[in-house]
PDB file of C-alpha atoms in Angstrom:
ATOM      1  CA  MET A  10      88.807  97.073 166.197  1.00  0.00           C
ATOM      2  CA  SER A  11      90.905  97.140 169.273  1.00  0.00           C
ATOM      3  CA  ASP A  12      92.363 100.537 169.922  1.00  0.00           C
ATOM      4  CA  ILE A  13      95.964  99.393 170.125  1.00  0.00           C
ATOM      5  CA  VAL A  14      95.652  97.606 166.704  1.00  0.00           C
ATOM      6  CA  GLN A  15      93.735 100.522 165.148  1.00  0.00           C
ATOM      7  CA  GLU A  16      96.289 103.140 166.482  1.00  0.00           C
ATOM      8  CA  PHE A  17      99.266 101.179 165.199  1.00  0.00           C
ATOM      9  CA  ASN A  18      97.718 100.682 161.702  1.00  0.00           C
ATOM     10  CA  ASP A  19      96.545 104.283 161.317  1.00  0.00           C
ATOM     11  CA  TYR A  20      99.880 105.691 162.346  1.00  0.00           C
ATOM     12  CA  ARG A  21     101.781 103.252 160.202  1.00  0.00           C
ATOM     13  CA  SER A  22      99.684 103.950 157.193  1.00  0.00           C
ATOM     14  CA  LYS A  23      99.918 107.713 157.599  1.00  0.00           C
ATOM     15  CA  MET A  24     103.665 107.732 158.022  1.00  0.00           C
ATOM     16  CA  ASN A  25     104.327 105.252 155.228  1.00  0.00           C
ATOM     17  CA  GLU A  26     102.316 107.483 152.816  1.00  0.00           C
ATOM     18  CA  LYS A  27     104.365 110.522 153.895  1.00  0.00           C
ATOM     19  CA  LEU A  28     107.670 108.648 153.558  1.00  0.00           C
ATOM     20  CA  LEU A  29     106.884 107.256 150.095  1.00  0.00           C
ATOM     21  CA  ALA A  30     105.468 110.550 148.922  1.00  0.00           C
ATOM     22  CA  ASP A  31     108.880 112.107 149.695  1.00  0.00           C
ATOM     23  CA  ASN A  32     110.147 110.171 146.709  1.00  0.00           C
ATOM     24  CA  ASN A  33     113.408 108.957 148.143  1.00  0.00           C
ATOM     25  CA  LYS A  34     114.742 106.258 145.860  1.00  0.00           C
ATOM     26  CA  ILE A  35     116.541 104.446 148.745  1.00  0.00           C
ATOM     27  CA  VAL A  36     113.559 104.353 151.045  1.00  0.00           C
ATOM     28  CA  LYS A  37     111.352 103.158 148.238  1.00  0.00           C
ATOM     29  CA  ARG A  38     113.733 100.457 147.309  1.00  0.00           C
ATOM     30  CA  ILE A  39     113.972  99.268 150.964  1.00  0.00           C
ATOM     31  CA  PHE A  40     110.200  99.235 151.226  1.00  0.00           C
ATOM     32  CA  ASN A  41     109.997  97.217 147.933  1.00  0.00           C
ATOM     33  CA  LEU A  42     112.767  94.787 149.130  1.00  0.00           C
ATOM     34  CA  ASP A  43     110.864  94.232 152.352  1.00  0.00           C
ATOM     35  CA  THR A  44     107.681  93.505 150.511  1.00  0.00           C
ATOM     36  CA  ASN A  45     109.311  91.002 148.180  1.00  0.00           C
ATOM     37  CA  ALA A  46     111.307  89.301 150.969  1.00  0.00           C
ATOM     38  CA  TYR A  47     108.061  88.254 152.655  1.00  0.00           C
ATOM     39  CA  ALA A  48     106.454  86.998 149.366  1.00  0.00           C
ATOM     40  CA  PRO A  49     105.922  83.241 148.937  1.00  0.00           C
ATOM     41  CA  GLY A  50     108.949  81.370 147.872  1.00  0.00           C
ATOM     42  CA  VAL A  51     110.733  78.128 148.979  1.00  0.00           C
ATOM     43  CA  LEU A  52     109.481  79.178 152.474  1.00  0.00           C
ATOM     44  CA  ASP A  53     105.832  79.950 152.718  1.00  0.00           C
ATOM     45  CA  VAL A  54     104.641  83.356 154.007  1.00  0.00           C
ATOM     46  CA  LYS A  55     103.619  82.008 157.406  1.00  0.00           C
ATOM     47  CA  THR A  56     107.144  80.769 158.120  1.00  0.00           C
ATOM     48  CA  LYS A  57     108.713  83.927 156.831  1.00  0.00           C
ATOM     49  CA  GLU A  58     106.483  86.000 159.028  1.00  0.00           C
ATOM     50  CA  LEU A  59     107.524  83.895 162.092  1.00  0.00           C
ATOM     51  CA  LEU A  60     111.010  84.415 161.197  1.00  0.00           C
ATOM     52  CA  GLY A  61     110.450  88.153 160.977  1.00  0.00           C
ATOM     53  CA  LEU A  62     108.701  88.032 164.346  1.00  0.00           C
ATOM     54  CA  VAL A  63     111.600  86.375 166.061  1.00  0.00           C
ATOM     55  CA  ALA A  64     114.236  88.688 164.454  1.00  0.00           C
ATOM     56  CA  SER A  65     112.090  91.677 165.368  1.00  0.00           C
ATOM     57  CA  ALA A  66     111.728  90.647 168.922  1.00  0.00           C
ATOM     58  CA  VAL A  67     115.456  89.938 169.353  1.00  0.00           C
ATOM     59  CA  LEU A  68     116.168  93.380 167.823  1.00  0.00           C
ATOM     60  CA  ARG A  69     113.616  94.865 170.195  1.00  0.00           C
ATOM     61  CA  CYS A  70     111.531  96.616 167.606  1.00  0.00           C
ATOM     62  CA  ASP A  71     108.055  96.780 168.890  1.00  0.00           C
ATOM     63  CA  ASP A  72     106.541  98.278 165.740  1.00  0.00           C
ATOM     64  CA  CYS A  73     108.145  95.461 163.745  1.00  0.00           C
ATOM     65  CA  VAL A  74     106.803  92.888 166.225  1.00  0.00           C
ATOM     66  CA  LYS A  75     103.324  94.288 165.850  1.00  0.00           C
ATOM     67  CA  TYR A  76     103.546  94.251 162.124  1.00  0.00           C
ATOM     68  CA  HIS A  77     104.711  90.617 162.053  1.00  0.00           C
ATOM     69  CA  LEU A  78     102.094  89.540 164.631  1.00  0.00           C
ATOM     70  CA  GLU A  79      99.289  91.009 162.592  1.00  0.00           C
ATOM     71  CA  THR A  80     100.543  89.396 159.414  1.00  0.00           C
ATOM     72  CA  SER A  81     101.204  86.115 161.118  1.00  0.00           C
ATOM     73  CA  HIS A  82      97.627  86.221 162.609  1.00  0.00           C
ATOM     74  CA  ARG A  83      96.224  86.911 159.090  1.00  0.00           C
ATOM     75  CA  GLU A  84      98.282  83.958 157.733  1.00  0.00           C
ATOM     76  CA  GLY A  85      96.675  81.639 160.165  1.00  0.00           C
ATOM     77  CA  VAL A  86      99.419  81.432 162.811  1.00  0.00           C
ATOM     78  CA  THR A  87      97.998  79.963 166.070  1.00  0.00           C
ATOM     79  CA  LYS A  88      98.580  81.509 169.555  1.00  0.00           C
ATOM     80  CA  GLU A  89     100.518  78.386 170.326  1.00  0.00           C
ATOM     81  CA  GLU A  90     102.838  78.861 167.236  1.00  0.00           C
ATOM     82  CA  MET A  91     103.306  82.511 168.018  1.00  0.00           C
ATOM     83  CA  MET A  92     104.220  81.796 171.604  1.00  0.00           C
ATOM     84  CA  GLU A  93     106.650  79.150 170.525  1.00  0.00           C
ATOM     85  CA  ALA A  94     108.368  81.506 168.171  1.00  0.00           C
ATOM     86  CA  MET A  95     108.420  84.250 170.878  1.00  0.00           C
ATOM     87  CA  GLY A  96     109.908  81.654 173.297  1.00  0.00           C
ATOM     88  CA  ILE A  97     112.824  81.142 170.784  1.00  0.00           C
ATOM     89  CA  ALA A  98     113.140  84.915 170.519  1.00  0.00           C
ATOM     90  CA  THR A  99     113.299  85.283 174.265  1.00  0.00           C
ATOM     91  CA  LEU A 100     115.852  82.496 174.494  1.00  0.00           C
ATOM     92  CA  VAL A 101     118.092  84.040 171.746  1.00  0.00           C
ATOM     93  CA  GLY A 102     117.553  87.678 172.901  1.00  0.00           C
ATOM     94  CA  GLY A 103     117.765  87.108 176.630  1.00  0.00           C
ATOM     95  CA  THR A 104     115.624  88.486 179.380  1.00  0.00           C
ATOM     96  CA  ILE A 105     115.796  91.922 177.869  1.00  0.00           C
ATOM     97  CA  VAL A 106     113.290  90.689 175.354  1.00  0.00           C
ATOM     98  CA  ILE A 107     110.635  90.053 178.105  1.00  0.00           C
ATOM     99  CA  PRO A 108     109.155  93.482 177.924  1.00  0.00           C
ATOM    100  CA  HIS A 109     108.564  93.061 174.278  1.00  0.00           C
ATOM    101  CA  LEU A 110     107.123  89.622 174.888  1.00  0.00           C
ATOM    102  CA  ARG A 111     104.595  91.184 177.155  1.00  0.00           C
ATOM    103  CA  ARG A 112     103.625  93.836 174.599  1.00  0.00           C
ATOM    104  CA  ALA A 113     103.429  91.184 171.836  1.00  0.00           C
ATOM    105  CA  TYR A 114     101.157  89.042 173.891  1.00  0.00           C
ATOM    106  CA  GLU A 115      98.829  92.062 174.561  1.00  0.00           C
ATOM    107  CA  PHE A 116      98.762  92.921 170.911  1.00  0.00           C
ATOM    108  CA  TRP A 117      98.005  89.268 169.937  1.00  0.00           C
ATOM    109  CA  GLU A 118      95.125  89.246 172.366  1.00  0.00           C
ATOM    110  CA  ALA A 119      93.777  92.487 170.717  1.00  0.00           C
ATOM    111  CA  LEU A 120      94.134  90.782 167.303  1.00  0.00           C
ATOM    112  CA  GLU A 121      92.091  87.753 168.550  1.00  0.00           C
ATOM    113  CA  GLU A 122      89.593  90.009 170.036  1.00  0.00           C
ATOM    114  CA  ASN A 123      89.132  91.806 166.825  1.00  0.00           C
ATOM    115  CA  ALA A 124      88.870  88.601 164.836  1.00  0.00           C
ATOM    116  CA  ALA A 125      86.129  87.408 167.279  1.00  0.00           C
ATOM    117  CA  ASN A 126      84.033  90.495 166.615  1.00  0.00           C
TER     118      ASN A 126
END
């Protein structure tokens, strides 16, 4: 697995475990709400993940972008679909989103590399 993907997943898992072990009811409810929001519904998971990706890019949250990229990749989103979604994010968010677009592209390449191995 590519280092950037592995590092992201390791850190995210470690810190999520710590946060959830702290037993804060509000944090647990937010995590649960997030999980349920991306479950299949009228919109399929792939569409919801692309929506999450666009929102995360516009809000300039690199961790969120990485999370949605990985989940989108797992859901079968193509590079072309991802780039079209990121194009919308860049249009809506403006040029300040371009650095996040660069990092998203790099992370996507790492996901593709991992899938090929």
